[in-house]
Coordinates of C-alpha atoms and ligand atoms in Angstrom, one line a residue:
M17 CA 102.6 84.1 89.4
E18 CA 102.5 87.5 90.0
R19 CA 104.3 89.3 93.5
L20 CA 104.7 92.4 95.2
C21 CA 108.7 93.5 96.3
I22 CA 107.8 95.7 99.6
T23 CA 110.4 97.6 101.3
G24 CA 109.3 99.0 104.3
G25 CA 109.8 101.7 107.2
Q26 CA 108.2 104.3 104.4
P27 CA 105.6 106.7 106.5
L28 CA 102.6 107.6 103.9
H29 CA 102.4 111.3 103.0
G30 CA 99.0 112.5 100.1
T31 CA 95.8 112.2 99.0
L32 CA 94.4 109.6 97.5
T33 CA 90.8 109.4 95.5
T34 CA 88.7 106.3 96.7
S35 CA 87.4 103.6 94.0
G36 CA 83.7 102.9 93.1
S37 CA 82.1 99.8 95.2
K38 CA 83.2 96.1 94.3
N39 CA 80.4 94.7 96.0
A40 CA 78.1 97.2 95.1
A41 CA 78.9 97.3 91.3
L42 CA 79.0 93.1 90.9
P43 CA 75.1 92.8 92.4
I44 CA 74.3 96.4 90.0
M45 CA 75.7 94.6 87.4
A46 CA 73.9 91.2 87.7
A47 CA 70.2 93.6 88.4
S48 CA 71.2 95.0 85.2
I49 CA 69.1 91.4 83.2
L50 CA 66.8 93.3 85.2
A51 CA 66.1 96.0 82.5
D52 CA 63.8 96.2 79.3
E53 CA 66.2 99.5 77.8
P54 CA 69.9 99.4 78.7
V55 CA 72.3 101.0 81.3
R56 CA 75.4 103.2 81.7
L57 CA 77.2 102.7 84.7
E58 CA 79.4 105.3 86.4
G59 CA 82.6 104.5 88.7
V60 CA 82.6 100.5 88.4
P61 CA 86.1 99.9 89.3
R62 CA 88.7 98.0 86.8
L63 CA 88.5 94.6 88.6
T64 CA 89.1 91.0 87.6
D65 CA 86.1 90.7 89.7
V66 CA 84.2 93.0 87.6
S67 CA 85.6 91.1 84.1
T68 CA 84.0 87.7 85.4
L69 CA 81.3 88.6 85.7
A70 CA 80.4 90.3 82.8
D71 CA 82.3 87.3 81.3
I72 CA 79.1 85.7 82.9
L73 CA 77.0 88.3 82.1
R74 CA 77.7 87.6 78.5
S75 CA 77.5 84.2 78.3
L76 CA 73.6 85.4 79.5
G77 CA 73.1 86.8 75.9
M78 CA 73.8 90.5 77.3
S79 CA 76.2 92.9 75.8
V80 CA 78.3 94.2 78.4
S81 CA 81.1 97.4 76.9
R82 CA 83.5 100.0 78.8
L83 CA 84.0 102.9 77.6
E84 CA 86.9 105.0 77.2
N85 CA 86.1 107.0 80.8
G86 CA 85.5 103.6 82.4
D87 CA 82.2 103.9 82.2
L88 CA 79.8 100.7 81.7
D89 CA 77.5 100.1 79.4
L90 CA 75.4 97.1 79.2
A91 CA 72.3 95.5 78.0
S92 CA 70.3 93.1 76.7
L93 CA 70.8 91.7 73.1
D94 CA 67.6 92.5 71.5
S95 CA 68.4 90.4 68.4
I96 CA 66.9 87.5 70.7
A97 CA 63.6 87.7 72.0
V98 CA 64.2 87.3 75.8
D99 CA 62.3 83.0 76.3
S100 CA 65.5 82.3 73.9
L101 CA 67.7 84.0 75.9
P102 CA 70.8 81.8 77.7
V103 CA 69.9 81.3 81.3
R104 CA 72.5 79.0 82.5
A105 CA 75.7 80.2 84.9
D106 CA 78.5 78.5 84.6
Y107 CA 80.8 76.6 87.1
E108 CA 83.7 77.3 85.3
L109 CA 82.9 81.2 85.9
V110 CA 80.3 81.0 89.3
S111 CA 83.5 79.3 91.1
R112 CA 86.1 82.0 90.3
M113 CA 83.7 84.3 91.9
R114 CA 80.6 83.6 94.7
A115 CA 78.9 86.8 93.5
G116 CA 78.2 85.1 89.9
F117 CA 75.5 83.7 92.1
C118 CA 73.8 87.2 91.6
V119 CA 72.1 86.0 88.6
L120 CA 69.8 83.7 90.0
G121 CA 67.3 86.5 91.3
P122 CA 67.3 88.6 88.0
L123 CA 67.2 85.5 86.1
L124 CA 64.2 84.3 87.6
A125 CA 61.6 87.8 87.9
R126 CA 63.0 88.8 83.9
R127 CA 63.4 85.3 82.6
G128 CA 61.0 82.8 84.8
R129 CA 64.0 80.2 84.8
A130 CA 67.3 79.7 85.7
V131 CA 70.0 77.6 86.1
V132 CA 73.3 78.4 88.0
S133 CA 76.7 76.9 89.3
L134 CA 76.2 76.3 93.0
P135 CA 79.2 78.9 93.7
G136 CA 81.8 75.9 95.7
G137 CA 84.0 76.4 98.5
C138 CA 86.1 79.3 99.9
A139 CA 89.2 80.1 101.7
I140 CA 87.2 82.1 104.5
G141 CA 84.7 79.7 105.6
D142 CA 81.6 78.0 105.6
R143 CA 79.4 79.8 102.8
P144 CA 76.4 78.2 102.4
V145 CA 73.4 79.9 100.1
D146 CA 70.5 78.1 101.9
L147 CA 68.0 81.1 103.1
H148 CA 68.9 82.9 99.0
L149 CA 67.2 80.2 98.0
A150 CA 63.5 79.5 101.1
A151 CA 63.7 82.6 99.7
L152 CA 63.4 82.3 96.6
A153 CA 61.2 80.0 97.4
A154 CA 59.0 81.7 99.3
L155 CA 58.2 83.5 96.0
G156 CA 56.9 80.4 94.6
A157 CA 60.2 79.7 92.4
E158 CA 60.5 76.0 92.2
L159 CA 64.7 75.2 93.4
K160 CA 65.9 71.7 93.0
V161 CA 69.8 71.7 93.0
E162 CA 71.3 69.5 90.3
H163 CA 75.1 68.0 89.2
G164 CA 76.1 71.0 91.7
Y165 CA 73.8 73.4 90.2
V166 CA 70.5 75.5 90.5
V167 CA 67.6 74.9 88.5
A168 CA 64.4 77.2 89.0
R169 CA 61.6 78.1 87.2
A170 CA 58.8 80.6 87.7
K171 CA 56.1 81.9 85.3
R172 CA 55.3 84.8 87.6
L173 CA 56.7 85.6 91.2
V174 CA 54.5 85.9 93.5
G175 CA 54.7 88.7 96.7
A176 CA 55.2 87.4 99.7
E177 CA 56.9 87.3 103.5
L178 CA 60.3 86.4 103.8
Q179 CA 63.3 85.6 106.3
L180 CA 66.9 86.8 105.4
S181 CA 68.3 86.9 108.6
G182 CA 70.2 83.5 109.5
P183 CA 72.7 82.6 113.1
R184 CA 75.3 84.4 111.4
G185 CA 73.2 87.5 111.0
P186 CA 71.6 88.8 107.4
T187 CA 73.3 87.8 104.3
V188 CA 74.2 90.0 102.2
T189 CA 74.3 88.9 98.5
G190 CA 71.5 86.9 99.3
T191 CA 69.1 90.4 100.2
A192 CA 70.2 91.1 96.7
N193 CA 69.7 88.5 94.7
V194 CA 66.0 88.1 96.6
L195 CA 65.2 92.3 96.1
C196 CA 66.0 91.7 92.0
A197 CA 63.6 89.2 92.3
A198 CA 61.3 90.6 94.4
V199 CA 61.3 93.7 92.6
M200 CA 59.2 92.2 89.8
A201 CA 56.5 89.8 91.7
R202 CA 52.9 90.2 91.4
G203 CA 52.0 91.9 94.2
E204 CA 54.0 92.8 98.1
S205 CA 56.9 91.6 99.5
V206 CA 57.9 92.0 103.1
L207 CA 62.3 91.2 103.2
H208 CA 62.6 90.8 106.7
G209 CA 65.8 90.7 108.5
A210 CA 67.5 92.4 105.3
A211 CA 71.3 93.4 105.0
I212 CA 71.5 97.4 105.5
E213 CA 74.9 97.0 104.5
P214 CA 75.4 100.6 101.8
E215 CA 75.5 97.9 99.1
V216 CA 72.6 97.0 98.8
V217 CA 71.1 100.4 99.6
D218 CA 73.0 100.7 96.2
L219 CA 71.5 98.7 94.8
G220 CA 67.3 99.8 95.9
G221 CA 68.9 103.1 94.2
F222 CA 69.4 100.9 90.9
L223 CA 66.6 99.3 90.7
G224 CA 64.7 102.2 91.9
A225 CA 66.1 104.8 88.5
M226 CA 64.7 101.7 86.3
G227 CA 61.4 101.9 87.8
A228 CA 61.4 99.6 91.0
R229 CA 58.6 100.4 93.7
I230 CA 61.2 99.9 97.6
E231 CA 60.8 101.2 100.9
G232 CA 62.1 100.8 104.1
L233 CA 66.1 100.3 102.2
G234 CA 69.2 100.4 105.4
T235 CA 66.5 98.9 107.4
P236 CA 65.8 95.4 108.2
T237 CA 62.5 95.3 107.2
I238 CA 62.3 96.2 102.8
R239 CA 58.8 96.6 101.3
V240 CA 59.2 96.1 97.4
E241 CA 55.8 97.1 95.1
G242 CA 56.7 94.3 92.3
V243 CA 56.2 95.8 88.9
E244 CA 55.5 94.3 85.4
Q245 CA 58.8 95.7 84.0
L246 CA 61.6 98.0 84.5
G247 CA 63.6 100.5 82.2
G248 CA 67.3 101.4 81.9
A249 CA 69.4 103.8 83.6
R250 CA 71.9 106.0 83.9
Y251 CA 73.3 104.7 87.5
R252 CA 76.8 106.1 89.9
I253 CA 78.3 103.3 91.7
I254 CA 79.2 104.4 95.8
P255 CA 83.1 105.0 96.6
D256 CA 84.4 101.7 98.0
R257 CA 84.3 101.6 102.2
I258 CA 86.3 98.2 102.4
E259 CA 89.2 100.0 99.7
A260 CA 89.1 103.2 102.0
A261 CA 89.8 101.2 104.9
T262 CA 92.4 99.4 104.1
L263 CA 94.3 102.8 102.9
L264 CA 93.3 104.2 106.2
L265 CA 95.3 101.3 108.2
A266 CA 98.2 101.3 105.3
I267 CA 98.1 105.4 106.4
A268 CA 97.9 103.9 110.5
I269 CA 100.2 101.1 110.3
T270 CA 103.2 103.1 108.3
G271 CA 102.6 106.5 111.4
G272 CA 101.9 108.5 107.9
R273 CA 99.6 111.8 107.9
A274 CA 97.4 111.5 104.4
T275 CA 94.2 112.2 102.9
V276 CA 92.0 109.8 101.6
D277 CA 89.0 111.5 99.3
G278 CA 85.7 110.6 97.4
L279 CA 83.8 108.4 100.4
V280 CA 81.6 108.6 102.3
P281 CA 82.6 108.3 105.7
Q282 CA 79.3 107.3 107.3
H283 CA 80.1 104.1 105.8
I284 CA 82.7 103.5 108.0
D285 CA 82.4 105.2 111.2
A286 CA 82.7 102.6 113.7
V287 CA 86.6 101.8 111.9
L288 CA 87.3 105.6 112.3
A289 CA 86.0 105.5 115.9
A290 CA 88.6 102.3 116.4
L291 CA 91.6 103.6 114.8
E292 CA 90.7 106.8 116.5
C293 CA 90.3 104.4 120.0
T294 CA 94.5 103.1 119.3
G295 CA 95.6 106.5 119.2
C296 CA 95.5 107.8 115.5
H297 CA 94.2 111.4 114.6
I298 CA 91.7 111.7 111.9
D299 CA 89.8 114.5 110.7
T300 CA 86.2 115.0 108.3
T301 CA 84.9 115.9 106.2
P302 CA 82.1 115.5 103.9
A303 CA 83.6 113.2 101.3
S304 CA 87.7 112.9 102.6
V305 CA 89.5 111.2 105.7
C306 CA 92.6 112.9 107.1
L307 CA 94.5 110.6 109.4
T308 CA 97.5 111.0 110.9
G309 CA 98.9 108.0 112.7
A310 CA 100.1 107.1 116.2
Q311 CA 103.4 107.0 117.4
R312 CA 102.7 103.6 118.2
P313 CA 98.4 102.5 119.0
R314 CA 97.7 101.4 121.3
A315 CA 95.9 97.8 121.6
Q316 CA 92.4 97.7 120.7
D317 CA 89.4 95.1 120.4
I318 CA 88.2 94.9 116.9
C319 CA 85.0 92.2 116.5
A320 CA 83.9 92.2 112.9
K321 CA 79.9 91.8 112.9
P322 CA 77.2 92.7 110.0
Y323 CA 77.7 96.5 109.1
P324 CA 77.6 99.0 110.7
G325 CA 79.7 97.3 113.0
I326 CA 83.4 96.9 111.7
P327 CA 83.8 94.5 108.5
T328 CA 84.9 91.7 108.2
D329 CA 86.4 92.5 104.9
I330 CA 88.5 94.6 107.0
Q331 CA 89.4 92.2 109.9
A332 CA 93.2 91.3 108.4
Q333 CA 94.1 94.1 107.7
W334 CA 93.7 94.7 111.3
M335 CA 95.3 92.1 112.5
A336 CA 98.4 93.2 110.7
Y337 CA 97.7 97.4 112.0
L338 CA 97.2 95.5 115.1
S339 CA 100.0 93.5 115.3
L340 CA 102.8 96.4 116.4
A341 CA 100.8 97.9 118.9
Q342 CA 100.9 98.7 122.6
G343 CA 99.8 95.7 124.8
R344 CA 96.8 92.7 123.7
S345 CA 94.0 92.9 121.4
T346 CA 91.5 90.4 120.3
I347 CA 90.1 90.2 117.4
R348 CA 86.6 87.8 116.8
D349 CA 85.1 87.8 113.3
E350 CA 81.1 87.3 114.5
V351 CA 80.2 86.8 110.2
F352 CA 83.0 84.7 109.3
P353 CA 84.5 82.1 112.7
G354 CA 87.2 80.7 110.2
R355 CA 88.8 83.8 108.1
F356 CA 91.9 83.3 109.4
M357 CA 94.0 82.0 107.0
H358 CA 96.4 85.2 107.6
V359 CA 97.2 84.8 110.6
A360 CA 100.3 81.5 109.9
E361 CA 101.5 84.3 107.3
L362 CA 101.9 87.0 109.3
K363 CA 103.4 85.0 112.2
R364 CA 106.0 84.7 109.5
L365 CA 106.5 88.1 109.8
S366 CA 107.1 87.9 113.2
A367 CA 103.8 89.4 114.6
R368 CA 103.3 87.4 117.8
I369 CA 99.6 85.7 117.2
E370 CA 98.3 82.7 119.1
T371 CA 96.2 80.2 117.4
P372 CA 91.8 80.9 116.0
V373 CA 90.2 79.5 118.6
T374 CA 86.3 78.7 116.8
S375 CA 83.5 78.7 118.8
A376 CA 79.3 78.6 118.0
G377 CA 79.3 82.1 118.6
D378 CA 82.7 83.2 116.3
G379 CA 86.0 82.8 115.4
R380 CA 89.3 85.1 117.5
V381 CA 92.6 85.4 117.5
V382 CA 95.0 86.5 120.6
V383 CA 97.4 89.1 119.3
E384 CA 100.5 90.4 121.3
G385 CA 101.5 93.8 119.9
V386 CA 105.6 93.4 119.3
K387 CA 108.1 96.7 118.3
R388 CA 108.5 95.9 114.8
L389 CA 107.6 93.3 112.3
A390 CA 110.6 91.7 110.5
G391 CA 110.3 90.9 105.6
A392 CA 110.1 87.7 104.7
T393 CA 107.9 85.5 102.1
V394 CA 104.4 85.5 102.4
T395 CA 101.7 84.3 100.4
A396 CA 98.7 85.1 99.6
T397 CA 95.5 83.0 100.5
D398 CA 92.4 85.7 99.4
L399 CA 91.3 88.5 99.0
R400 CA 91.7 91.1 101.8
A401 CA 94.4 88.5 103.2
S402 CA 96.8 89.8 100.3
A403 CA 96.0 93.5 101.5
A404 CA 96.5 92.7 104.8
L405 CA 100.2 90.8 103.9
A406 CA 101.2 93.9 101.8
L407 CA 100.1 96.8 104.9
A408 CA 102.4 94.6 106.8
G409 CA 104.9 95.1 104.4
L410 CA 104.6 98.3 104.3
A411 CA 106.0 99.0 108.0
A412 CA 108.2 95.3 108.3
D413 CA 112.1 96.2 108.2
G414 CA 114.1 95.1 104.9
E415 CA 112.0 93.4 102.3
T416 CA 108.8 91.4 102.0
I417 CA 107.2 89.6 99.2
V418 CA 103.9 88.9 98.8
R419 CA 103.3 86.0 96.2
D420 CA 100.4 85.2 94.3
V421 CA 99.1 88.7 93.5
Y422 CA 95.9 88.0 92.1
H423 CA 93.8 87.8 94.9
L424 CA 94.4 91.8 95.3
D425 CA 93.8 92.3 91.7
R426 CA 90.2 90.9 92.6
G427 CA 88.8 93.6 94.8
Y428 CA 91.8 96.4 94.6
E429 CA 91.6 98.3 91.6
R430 CA 95.7 98.8 91.3
L431 CA 96.3 98.7 95.4
D432 CA 100.0 98.7 95.1
A433 CA 99.9 102.2 92.7
K434 CA 97.9 103.8 94.9
L435 CA 100.1 103.4 97.9
V436 CA 103.4 104.3 95.9
K437 CA 101.3 107.4 95.4
L438 CA 102.1 107.9 98.9
G439 CA 105.7 107.2 98.9
A440 CA 105.3 103.0 99.0
D441 CA 108.6 101.2 97.8
I442 CA 106.8 98.6 96.5
R443 CA 107.8 96.7 93.0
R444 CA 105.1 94.3 91.4
Q445 CA 107.4 91.5 89.5
P446 CA 106.4 88.6 87.1
Ligands
EPZ507 C1 79.1 89.2 101.2 O1 79.7 87.7 100.9 C2 80.5 90.4 100.7 N1 80.5 90.3 99.4 C3 81.5 89.8 101.3 O2 83.2 90.4 101.2 C4 81.1 90.0 102.6 O3 82.5 89.5 103.7 C5 80.2 89.4 103.6 O4 79.4 89.8 102.8 C6 79.6 89.4 104.6 O5 80.2 91.1 104.8 C7 79.6 90.1 98.1 O6 79.3 91.0 98.4 C8 80.2 90.0 97.1 P1 76.6 86.8 103.7 P2 78.3 87.5 101.4 O7 76.1 86.0 102.8 O8 76.4 88.5 100.9 C9 75.9 83.1 106.4 C10 85.1 90.6 99.6 O9 85.8 90.2 100.6 N2 75.1 83.2 105.5 O10 76.0 88.6 104.0 O11 79.0 86.1 100.1 C11 77.6 82.9 105.8 O12 78.3 81.4 105.8 C12 84.0 89.5 100.3 O13 84.9 91.5 99.4 C13 74.4 81.6 105.3 O14 74.8 81.4 106.7 O15 77.9 87.1 102.7 C14 78.1 84.0 106.9 O16 78.6 83.5 108.1 C15 84.4 88.2 100.7 N3 73.3 81.4 104.6 C16 77.2 84.7 106.8 O17 75.4 83.8 106.4 C17 73.0 81.7 103.5 O18 72.2 81.7 102.5 C18 77.0 86.5 105.6 O19 77.3 85.9 104.8 C19 73.5 82.7 103.1 C20 75.0 83.8 104.3

C-alpha cells in the first residue's frame, strides 16, 4: 500500500487551481444513463471513484471514454436495444463507492428495471438509504430488497409529492437519485426537503441541458415536470469546493500565504468566515481566494451541517488545524455524528483531543490546542481523514508517514503533487 512521507514545517506559498467536483461528477455520470444521445463532460477529475463509476456504467452497457484533453464521453451502446441493456449494478463495484447507488433512479426512469447492490458499510458511520427507497416508491416504483440488492421495477414512473429529509437533514445523493427518476416520470413531482448543495444544483443544470424541466434548484422545494425523453449534452462540472477548502486549510495550518483559484468562493462562505475567525486574512475575487495564515490560529467552535453550513467533509481537516490553535475548540458533526475515526490518529501526532461524545443530536469532541505537533506513523481510515493526516503532517515537527493513502486518491486529484507545488516536502513511497 502506498504511503506519504511528509517533512513538516514548510509554510506554503504560490497559486493552485481547483479540480472538478467529485461529488458533482459522480451523480452526473450516473444521470447520463437517461440520455438518448451521447454526453460529453468537461472538468471530470481523475480519481479512483470516477474510474469505479465508469466501470459500473460499462457493466450497465454504457461506453465511457476519457479524451486526451480530459473530457469524458458517455453513451449507451446503441447496438443493444434499451430493453435488453443490463440493469444490474454489482456489489463488487457499489461496495467500493457508495455513490454507485446513484444509478438506481436513472435505471428505473430510463430502463424501467434495476437491480442495484445496497452500498454496504462505511467508516464514517451509519448511512441508510431509506429516504431514497421511500421516495422512489412514492413515484410508483415497485421495490424490494433481496440478498443485499434493491430489485426495482416501474413500467412508467408517475409524478408525486415526496420527502427527502430525515432526522439528520436532507439526503444529498437521495435527492440526486430521485431527481433523476422524477425528470422522466409522467406529470409533476414536488421534492420537499431536498438537498440544496451546489453539487445537486449542478446535477439539475446537467439534466436541464439534456431537456429536463426543473424549478427550485438550490431551494428545499424542487418542482419537476416529467418529459418522455432526454437528449445528450456537453456540460462542464463545477469546481470541487471540498478540495478548495482542504487546500485553504493546508495553507492555514502551515502559516503560509497562497492563492487557490478556479473555484466559486460563495460555495465555501461558511468556511472562509470561520477561517477569518481563527485569524487568517482572506482576499477573494469572483474565482479565487488568497489566504494569509495566522501566526497561531485562535480556537474556534465548529459545527458540521448540511449546506450552506461547514461541510462534514472538512470536519477532520478542521480538527487537524484547530489542534494547533490557542485555546479549546469544540467540534460537532450533525450530519455524521460518529465521523471521528481520525481522532486516534491525530492523537498519535501529539494532538490533545478528548474522546468523542455521541448524543442524539450530534457527535462532538473538544480539542485543546498545542503549540507543536510531532511527526509519527499514522494510518488513513477514510478519504477525508487521510487529508486531515496529511495536513497535520505538513505542520508537525520531523517526519510523518501516512499509510493507506489509496483513500486520498479516491477523492483528491494528486493532492500531494499539488501541495509540493506550494513548497511542501512530501514524497510518495510504494
Ligand atoms: C454525500 O453523501 C456525499 N457523497 C458525502 O461526501 C457527504 O459527506 C454527504 O453527502 C453529506 O454532505 C457524495 O456526494 C457522493 P446524505 P450521501 O444522504 O448522499 C442520513 C465525501 O467525503 N440519511 O446526504 O450518502 C445519513 O445517514 C463523501 O466526499 C438517512 O438517514 O449523504 C446522514 O446522516 C463522504 N437516510 C444524513 O442523512 C437516507 O436514505 C446525510 O446523508 C439517506 C441519508
